[in-house]
Short mmCIF file of C-alpha atoms and ligand atoms in Angstrom, two decimals:
data_model
loop_
_atom_site.label_atom_id
_atom_site.label_comp_id
_atom_site.label_asym_id
_atom_site.label_seq_id
_atom_site.Cartn_x
_atom_site.Cartn_y
_atom_site.Cartn_z
CA MET P 255 8.79 -42.39 10.63
CA LYS P 256 5.42 -41.21 9.12
CA ALA P 257 4.46 -39.59 12.57
CA LEU P 258 8.09 -37.76 12.79
CA SER P 259 7.50 -36.36 9.18
CA THR P 260 3.86 -35.25 9.95
CA GLY P 261 5.23 -33.56 12.99
CA LEU P 262 7.78 -31.78 11.17
CA VAL P 263 5.50 -30.54 8.69
CA ALA P 264 3.43 -29.37 11.40
CA ALA P 265 6.27 -27.63 12.95
CA THR P 266 7.56 -25.88 9.61
CA LEU P 267 4.07 -24.75 8.95
CA ALA P 268 3.79 -23.22 12.44
CA LEU P 269 7.14 -21.38 12.14
CA THR P 270 6.05 -20.09 8.69
CA GLY P 271 2.78 -18.91 10.21
CA ALA P 272 4.44 -17.26 13.25
CA ALA P 273 6.99 -15.42 10.63
CA GLN P 274 4.21 -14.59 8.47
CA ALA P 275 2.15 -13.03 11.37
CA GLN P 276 5.24 -10.92 12.44
CA ASP P 277 5.40 -9.43 8.99
CA VAL P 278 1.85 -8.32 8.86
CA ILE P 279 0.46 -5.41 10.59
CA LYS P 280 -3.33 -5.39 10.86
CA VAL P 281 -5.58 -2.31 10.63
CA GLY P 282 -9.09 -2.17 11.69
CA VAL P 283 -11.53 0.00 9.78
CA ILE P 284 -15.10 0.46 11.39
CA ALA P 285 -17.77 2.30 9.70
CA PRO P 286 -21.48 2.14 8.70
CA MET P 287 -21.65 0.07 5.65
CA THR P 288 -25.40 -0.42 5.79
CA GLY P 289 -28.21 1.60 7.38
CA PRO P 290 -28.91 5.25 7.04
CA GLN P 291 -25.31 6.33 7.23
CA ALA P 292 -24.35 3.61 4.53
CA ALA P 293 -22.87 6.25 1.96
CA SER P 294 -20.27 7.11 4.82
CA GLY P 295 -18.87 3.29 5.27
CA GLN P 296 -18.97 3.03 1.39
CA GLN P 297 -16.66 6.20 1.01
CA ILE P 298 -14.38 5.54 3.81
CA MET P 299 -13.82 1.85 2.40
CA ALA P 300 -13.35 3.11 -1.40
CA GLY P 301 -10.83 5.77 -0.16
CA ALA P 302 -8.90 3.24 2.16
CA LYS P 303 -8.76 0.57 -0.68
CA LEU P 304 -7.70 3.25 -3.33
CA TYR P 305 -4.77 4.21 -1.06
CA GLN P 306 -3.61 0.76 -1.00
CA GLN P 307 -4.19 0.09 -4.70
CA LEU P 308 -2.06 3.31 -5.59
CA ASN P 309 0.71 2.93 -2.76
CA GLY P 310 0.82 -0.87 -2.39
CA THR P 311 0.32 -2.91 1.12
CA LYS P 312 3.97 -2.80 2.16
CA VAL P 313 5.53 -0.30 4.71
CA GLY P 314 9.26 -1.41 4.96
CA ASN P 315 9.10 -5.14 5.36
CA LYS P 316 5.45 -5.24 6.84
CA THR P 317 2.34 -5.98 4.91
CA ILE P 318 -0.59 -3.68 5.93
CA GLU P 319 -3.85 -5.65 6.09
CA LEU P 320 -6.87 -3.75 6.37
CA ILE P 321 -9.93 -5.33 8.11
CA PHE P 322 -13.18 -3.80 7.23
CA LYS P 323 -16.32 -4.03 9.61
CA ASP P 324 -19.78 -2.80 9.60
CA ASP P 325 -21.00 -1.18 12.58
CA THR P 326 -24.36 -0.40 10.89
CA GLY P 327 -24.29 3.01 12.54
CA VAL P 328 -24.89 1.88 16.11
CA PRO P 329 -22.47 2.97 18.84
CA ASP P 330 -22.82 -0.47 20.95
CA VAL P 331 -21.70 -2.30 17.75
CA THR P 332 -18.83 0.06 16.97
CA ARG P 333 -17.45 -0.67 20.59
CA ARG P 334 -18.08 -4.32 20.41
CA LEU P 335 -16.18 -4.49 16.88
CA ALA P 336 -13.24 -2.34 18.53
CA GLN P 337 -12.74 -4.81 21.12
CA GLU P 338 -12.98 -7.75 18.89
CA LEU P 339 -10.47 -6.30 16.60
CA ILE P 340 -8.12 -5.38 19.31
CA VAL P 341 -8.39 -8.70 21.45
CA ASN P 342 -9.07 -11.30 18.47
CA ASP P 343 -7.45 -9.71 15.61
CA LYS P 344 -4.73 -7.85 17.39
CA VAL P 345 -4.78 -5.03 15.06
CA ALA P 346 -2.46 -2.19 15.57
CA VAL P 347 -4.56 0.57 14.96
CA ILE P 348 -8.47 0.92 14.60
CA SER P 349 -9.83 3.76 12.20
CA GLY P 350 -13.08 4.86 10.45
CA PHE P 351 -16.20 6.30 12.78
CA GLY P 352 -18.84 7.78 10.54
CA LEU P 353 -20.47 9.66 13.12
CA THR P 354 -19.62 11.27 16.36
CA PRO P 355 -21.38 8.93 18.62
CA LEU P 356 -19.65 6.05 16.97
CA ALA P 357 -16.25 7.55 17.78
CA LEU P 358 -17.02 8.53 21.40
CA ALA P 359 -18.12 5.01 22.01
CA VAL P 360 -14.53 3.38 21.36
CA GLY P 361 -12.98 6.34 23.41
CA PRO P 362 -12.73 4.02 26.98
CA VAL P 363 -11.70 0.96 24.88
CA ILE P 364 -8.47 2.44 23.06
CA THR P 365 -7.49 4.17 26.28
CA GLN P 366 -7.71 0.77 28.27
CA ALA P 367 -5.98 -0.97 25.52
CA LYS P 368 -3.50 1.72 24.34
CA VAL P 369 -4.34 1.15 20.79
CA PRO P 370 -4.50 4.34 18.34
CA ALA P 371 -7.77 5.11 16.67
CA VAL P 372 -7.68 7.34 13.40
CA ILE P 373 -10.94 9.28 13.15
CA MET P 374 -11.79 9.59 9.38
CA VAL P 375 -15.04 11.16 9.57
CA ALA P 376 -16.59 12.24 13.07
CA GLY P 377 -16.09 16.27 13.51
CA THR P 378 -17.24 17.23 17.04
CA SER P 379 -14.59 19.14 18.28
CA MET P 380 -14.19 17.57 21.78
CA ILE P 381 -13.96 14.07 20.37
CA VAL P 382 -10.13 13.89 20.31
CA GLY P 383 -9.76 15.26 23.87
CA THR P 384 -11.65 12.15 25.31
CA SER P 385 -8.70 9.81 24.79
CA PRO P 386 -4.87 10.36 24.48
CA TYR P 387 -4.88 7.51 21.68
CA PHE P 388 -7.25 9.52 19.35
CA VAL P 389 -5.80 11.15 16.25
CA ARG P 390 -8.26 12.91 13.61
CA VAL P 391 -7.67 13.50 9.89
CA SER P 392 -11.28 14.62 9.08
CA PHE P 393 -12.04 18.02 10.25
CA THR P 394 -14.06 19.79 12.83
CA LEU P 395 -17.46 21.68 12.42
CA PRO P 396 -16.08 24.93 14.14
CA GLN P 397 -12.94 24.78 11.76
CA ASN P 398 -15.08 24.17 8.65
CA THR P 399 -17.93 26.78 9.76
CA ALA P 400 -15.64 29.85 10.52
CA PRO P 401 -15.16 30.83 7.08
CA VAL P 402 -18.80 30.70 5.85
CA ALA P 403 -19.77 32.84 8.79
CA GLN P 404 -17.09 35.26 7.97
CA TRP P 405 -18.47 35.38 4.34
CA ALA P 406 -22.07 35.82 5.63
CA VAL P 407 -21.01 39.02 7.59
CA GLU P 408 -18.97 40.26 4.61
CA ASN P 409 -22.03 39.70 2.57
CA GLY P 410 -24.55 41.76 4.41
CA VAL P 411 -25.96 39.00 6.35
CA LYS P 412 -27.94 40.55 9.39
CA SER P 413 -30.30 37.94 10.39
CA ALA P 414 -30.20 34.13 10.21
CA VAL P 415 -32.23 31.11 11.12
CA SER P 416 -30.14 27.94 11.89
CA LEU P 417 -31.42 24.39 11.08
CA PHE P 418 -29.12 21.47 12.23
CA SER P 419 -29.01 17.86 13.51
CA ASP P 420 -29.58 17.82 17.19
CA TYR P 421 -26.14 16.29 18.24
CA GLY P 422 -22.53 17.13 18.81
CA PRO P 423 -21.38 18.27 15.45
CA GLY P 424 -24.71 20.21 14.74
CA LEU P 425 -24.47 21.90 18.02
CA ASP P 426 -20.77 22.80 17.28
CA ALA P 427 -21.68 24.22 13.82
CA ALA P 428 -24.43 26.40 15.11
CA ALA P 429 -22.29 27.81 18.10
CA ALA P 430 -19.62 28.57 15.70
CA PHE P 431 -21.80 30.28 13.31
CA LYS P 432 -23.78 32.35 15.85
CA LYS P 433 -20.59 33.54 17.53
CA ARG P 434 -19.07 34.87 14.44
CA LEU P 435 -22.21 36.30 13.07
CA GLU P 436 -23.03 37.98 16.16
CA ALA P 437 -19.43 39.39 16.39
CA GLY P 438 -19.91 40.78 13.16
CA GLY P 439 -23.27 42.66 14.09
CA GLY P 440 -25.59 40.11 12.95
CA LYS P 441 -28.36 38.06 14.93
CA VAL P 442 -29.48 34.49 14.85
CA MET P 443 -33.18 34.75 15.16
CA GLN P 444 -34.01 31.12 15.69
CA GLU P 445 -32.10 27.85 16.37
CA LEU P 446 -34.19 24.79 15.02
CA LYS P 447 -32.88 21.31 15.90
CA ALA P 448 -33.88 18.35 13.71
CA PRO P 449 -33.39 14.64 15.04
CA LEU P 450 -30.61 12.87 13.71
CA ALA P 451 -32.67 9.59 13.04
CA ASP P 452 -35.46 9.84 10.38
CA PRO P 453 -35.74 13.71 10.42
CA ASP P 454 -38.81 15.41 8.75
CA PHE P 455 -37.39 18.62 7.69
CA ALA P 456 -40.66 20.09 6.30
CA PRO P 457 -41.78 21.95 9.54
CA PHE P 458 -38.77 23.33 10.21
CA LEU P 459 -38.12 24.66 6.61
CA GLN P 460 -41.51 26.27 6.81
CA ARG P 461 -40.87 28.00 10.12
CA ALA P 462 -37.57 29.15 8.75
CA LYS P 463 -38.92 30.48 5.51
CA ASP P 464 -41.68 32.15 7.51
CA ALA P 465 -39.22 34.04 9.61
CA LYS P 466 -37.79 35.68 6.36
CA PRO P 467 -34.00 35.92 7.56
CA ASP P 468 -31.25 37.24 5.49
CA ALA P 469 -29.65 33.53 5.60
CA LEU P 470 -30.76 30.11 6.41
CA PHE P 471 -27.61 28.22 7.79
CA LEU P 472 -27.71 24.45 7.69
CA PHE P 473 -25.86 21.31 8.86
CA VAL P 474 -26.55 17.77 8.61
CA PRO P 475 -24.12 14.70 8.28
CA ALA P 476 -22.94 14.46 4.51
CA PRO P 477 -24.99 11.41 3.95
CA THR P 478 -28.23 13.16 4.98
CA ALA P 479 -27.58 16.19 2.71
CA GLY P 480 -29.36 14.88 -0.49
CA ALA P 481 -32.71 14.58 1.57
CA LEU P 482 -32.34 17.93 3.12
CA MET P 483 -31.33 20.09 -0.04
CA LYS P 484 -34.20 18.33 -2.10
CA GLN P 485 -36.68 19.86 0.25
CA VAL P 486 -34.81 23.17 0.63
CA VAL P 487 -35.05 23.43 -3.27
CA ASP P 488 -38.57 22.23 -3.52
CA ARG P 489 -39.88 24.98 -1.08
CA GLY P 490 -38.06 27.31 -3.25
CA ILE P 491 -35.86 28.72 -0.41
CA PRO P 492 -32.69 29.68 -2.27
CA GLN P 493 -34.99 31.54 -4.99
CA SER P 494 -36.89 33.27 -2.29
CA GLY P 495 -33.91 35.69 -1.56
CA ILE P 496 -32.78 33.80 1.79
CA LYS P 497 -29.00 33.05 1.28
CA VAL P 498 -28.59 29.34 1.98
CA ILE P 499 -25.51 28.54 3.46
CA GLY P 500 -23.51 26.17 5.73
CA PRO P 501 -20.32 24.03 6.09
CA GLY P 502 -19.94 21.93 3.08
CA ASP P 503 -21.50 18.80 4.37
CA VAL P 504 -24.71 20.32 3.13
CA THR P 505 -23.54 20.32 -0.43
CA ASP P 506 -22.01 16.97 -0.21
CA ASP P 507 -20.02 16.06 -3.47
CA ASP P 508 -21.34 12.33 -3.22
CA GLN P 509 -24.93 13.61 -3.71
CA LEU P 510 -24.61 17.34 -5.09
CA ASN P 511 -25.48 16.39 -8.82
CA GLY P 512 -28.99 14.85 -7.29
CA MET P 513 -29.93 18.09 -5.58
CA GLY P 514 -30.65 19.85 -8.78
CA ASP P 515 -30.03 23.35 -10.24
CA GLY P 516 -31.84 24.86 -7.21
CA VAL P 517 -28.49 24.87 -5.59
CA LEU P 518 -26.54 26.72 -7.93
CA GLY P 519 -24.91 29.77 -6.44
CA MET P 520 -25.06 28.18 -2.94
CA VAL P 521 -22.00 29.18 -0.80
CA THR P 522 -20.44 26.96 1.88
CA SER P 523 -16.93 26.48 3.36
CA TYR P 524 -15.13 23.10 3.73
CA ASN P 525 -11.94 21.37 3.85
CA TYR P 526 -12.41 19.33 0.57
CA SER P 527 -14.08 19.80 -2.80
CA ALA P 528 -13.90 17.28 -5.55
CA ALA P 529 -13.14 20.11 -7.83
CA HIS P 530 -10.18 21.26 -5.64
CA ASP P 531 -7.65 22.28 -8.46
CA SER P 532 -4.42 20.40 -7.76
CA PRO P 533 -2.61 17.79 -9.42
CA GLU P 534 -3.07 15.45 -6.42
CA ASN P 535 -6.71 15.69 -6.45
CA LYS P 536 -6.88 15.48 -10.25
CA LYS P 537 -5.45 12.02 -9.92
CA PHE P 538 -7.50 11.12 -6.71
CA VAL P 539 -10.83 11.85 -8.34
CA GLU P 540 -9.91 9.98 -11.55
CA GLU P 541 -8.58 7.01 -9.93
CA PHE P 542 -11.45 7.08 -7.28
CA LYS P 543 -14.00 7.26 -10.00
CA LYS P 544 -12.39 4.51 -12.28
CA ALA P 545 -12.41 1.94 -9.15
CA ASN P 546 -16.05 2.87 -7.93
CA ASN P 547 -18.23 2.78 -11.27
CA GLY P 548 -17.90 6.64 -11.83
CA ARG P 549 -18.89 7.44 -8.39
CA ARG P 550 -17.49 10.92 -7.17
CA PRO P 551 -15.19 11.01 -3.89
CA ASN P 552 -16.50 13.26 -1.17
CA VAL P 553 -14.74 14.61 2.09
CA ILE P 554 -15.29 11.15 3.61
CA GLY P 555 -13.54 9.43 0.69
CA VAL P 556 -10.67 11.62 1.06
CA GLY P 557 -10.84 11.07 4.93
CA GLY P 558 -10.51 7.25 4.26
CA TYR P 559 -7.71 7.68 1.85
CA ASP P 560 -5.78 10.13 4.20
CA GLY P 561 -6.45 8.08 7.28
CA ILE P 562 -4.49 5.08 5.67
CA HIS P 563 -1.83 7.61 4.78
CA ALA P 564 -1.19 8.73 8.13
CA ILE P 565 -1.19 5.09 9.40
CA TYR P 566 1.33 4.32 7.00
CA LYS P 567 3.60 7.11 7.78
CA ALA P 568 3.22 6.47 11.60
CA ILE P 569 4.34 2.83 11.23
CA GLU P 570 7.13 3.97 8.70
CA LYS P 571 8.39 6.59 11.11
CA ASN P 572 8.52 4.05 13.96
CA GLY P 573 10.34 1.52 11.76
CA GLY P 574 7.47 -0.95 12.03
CA ASN P 575 7.16 -0.86 15.70
CA THR P 576 3.39 -1.02 16.61
CA ASP P 577 3.40 -0.46 20.11
CA GLY P 578 0.47 1.61 20.74
CA THR P 579 1.71 4.39 22.90
CA LYS P 580 4.90 4.78 20.71
CA LEU P 581 2.74 4.67 17.53
CA ILE P 582 0.22 7.52 18.77
CA GLU P 583 3.56 9.64 19.27
CA ALA P 584 4.50 9.03 15.58
CA PHE P 585 1.27 10.71 14.32
CA LYS P 586 2.03 13.94 16.05
CA GLY P 587 3.59 16.41 13.49
CA LEU P 588 3.03 14.19 10.50
CA SER P 589 2.29 16.51 7.52
CA TRP P 590 1.59 15.75 3.80
CA VAL P 591 0.01 17.01 0.55
CA SER P 592 -3.61 15.67 0.73
CA PRO P 593 -5.98 15.72 -2.41
CA ARG P 594 -7.59 18.41 -0.37
CA GLY P 595 -4.26 20.32 -0.25
CA PRO P 596 -1.71 20.65 2.42
CA VAL P 597 -2.49 19.04 6.12
CA SER P 598 -0.75 18.15 9.05
CA ILE P 599 -1.35 16.74 12.63
CA ASP P 600 -1.19 19.13 15.62
CA PRO P 601 1.27 17.83 17.79
CA GLU P 602 -0.43 19.13 20.81
CA THR P 603 -4.02 18.25 20.02
CA ARG P 604 -3.82 15.36 17.71
CA ASP P 605 -6.09 17.11 15.43
CA ILE P 606 -6.09 17.96 11.71
CA VAL P 607 -4.61 21.17 10.61
CA GLN P 608 -5.63 22.34 7.19
CA ASN P 609 -6.85 24.81 4.51
CA VAL P 610 -10.60 25.55 4.51
CA TYR P 611 -11.99 26.98 1.24
CA VAL P 612 -15.08 29.06 0.56
CA ARG P 613 -16.81 27.72 -2.39
CA LYS P 614 -19.89 28.35 -4.65
CA VAL P 615 -22.00 25.68 -6.41
CA GLU P 616 -21.39 26.00 -10.14
CA LYS P 617 -22.07 23.95 -13.38
CA LYS P 618 -19.27 22.72 -15.30
CA ASP P 619 -19.61 20.11 -18.23
CA GLY P 620 -23.13 19.56 -17.03
CA GLU P 621 -22.40 18.54 -13.68
CA LEU P 622 -22.59 20.59 -10.14
CA TYR P 623 -19.50 21.23 -8.42
CA ASN P 624 -18.32 23.23 -5.34
CA VAL P 625 -15.93 25.56 -6.85
CA GLU P 626 -13.38 27.11 -4.27
CA PHE P 627 -12.78 31.06 -4.39
CA LYS P 628 -11.32 31.87 -1.28
CA THR P 629 -8.64 29.99 0.91
CA TYR P 630 -8.29 30.06 4.81
CA GLU P 631 -4.69 28.46 5.21
CA ASN P 632 -3.50 25.94 8.02
CA GLN P 633 -6.73 26.08 10.10
CA LYS P 634 -6.81 24.56 13.45
CA ASP P 635 -9.95 23.87 15.44
CA PRO P 636 -10.89 27.40 16.62
CA LYS P 637 -12.91 25.58 19.55
C1 DHB Z 43 -20.31 14.10 11.35
C2 DHB Z 43 -20.78 13.00 10.41
C3 DHB Z 43 -20.87 13.52 9.00
O1 DHB Z 43 -21.12 12.78 7.97
C4 DHB Z 43 -20.51 14.84 8.66
O2 DHB Z 43 -20.57 15.33 7.52
C5 DHB Z 43 -20.01 15.65 9.72
C6 DHB Z 43 -19.87 15.21 10.96
C7 DHB Z 43 -20.43 13.52 12.66
O3 DHB Z 43 -21.08 12.65 13.18
O4 DHB Z 43 -19.38 13.81 13.58
#
């Protein structure tokens, strides 16, 4: 009798477990939470958690469980974590990817496993084309760079030096800038490539200053912007008459206040500003700060938030069916109002379509902000 009742209890527990497992949809979030890109993982995690805090964990009768993993910014680790999440944890989706090489590392894994991957940060144009299971909610560098190149043309920039991190997004940004500046009659005099790991910007900045261009065009990944801009300001480059410009990664909202007043007046173009004037963004910034000891969200925080939103909406659209091939279809054509403004997923390319804003650094209530003054609506990746 004793043995029987123990068996019954075990069977009941197993049944309950199975029922619970069916009601839970697991989502992996892989990002650098430690190492030089740690700020990226922190912002992704904060954005993703805030989405659940404000919107709950339920989609229909399913509970969405987020599983966070730290890849320390190393592609081999990203790939291994993706495999473990898919095979052991049976996640329906993976997401995150704080750097281009980290996203590229999971392409073959998701293609083979037929599991969608939502890119929350990485911005090299070609990534999404490397697997039919990629979808991107972040941005591309050509998308974010084109408007500031146009601004340079319209504001008398005839000569420029470009300084950028020597990997995918840097090459994309520099090419997009050069194409538009030169189409507008200007010339890129020099392209200076700094290593992604442990860069020493000093010799590059000296060469750029000595060349006396009308503009210095800059790109580094957002978490590196504070280190770069401190040196740009210390060398007095903005004050020397050289216009310092770039995509908004270089005036990253997370670090902008630490860059000092030397960046006042700097013009960039970008898909997100913490100062974006909309009710959705006011609420997002307020709640993000409340949940994170006053820390300001940046483009990566909004990428984490929107990435989870897109995952909720794709699961909802499919009535809770998480078959990977059906789920990737559900992402195509999604549209919503993000804290950054209206966005959609291009059904052809699975890439984000969004407004890109031209902004200027201004001081408001004692803090530095990227204040938007011109909008390019519904921008696709221009390639
Ligand atoms: C990438 C990473 C960033 O943090 C950023 O601001 C832009 C691009 C990337 O590696 O793709």
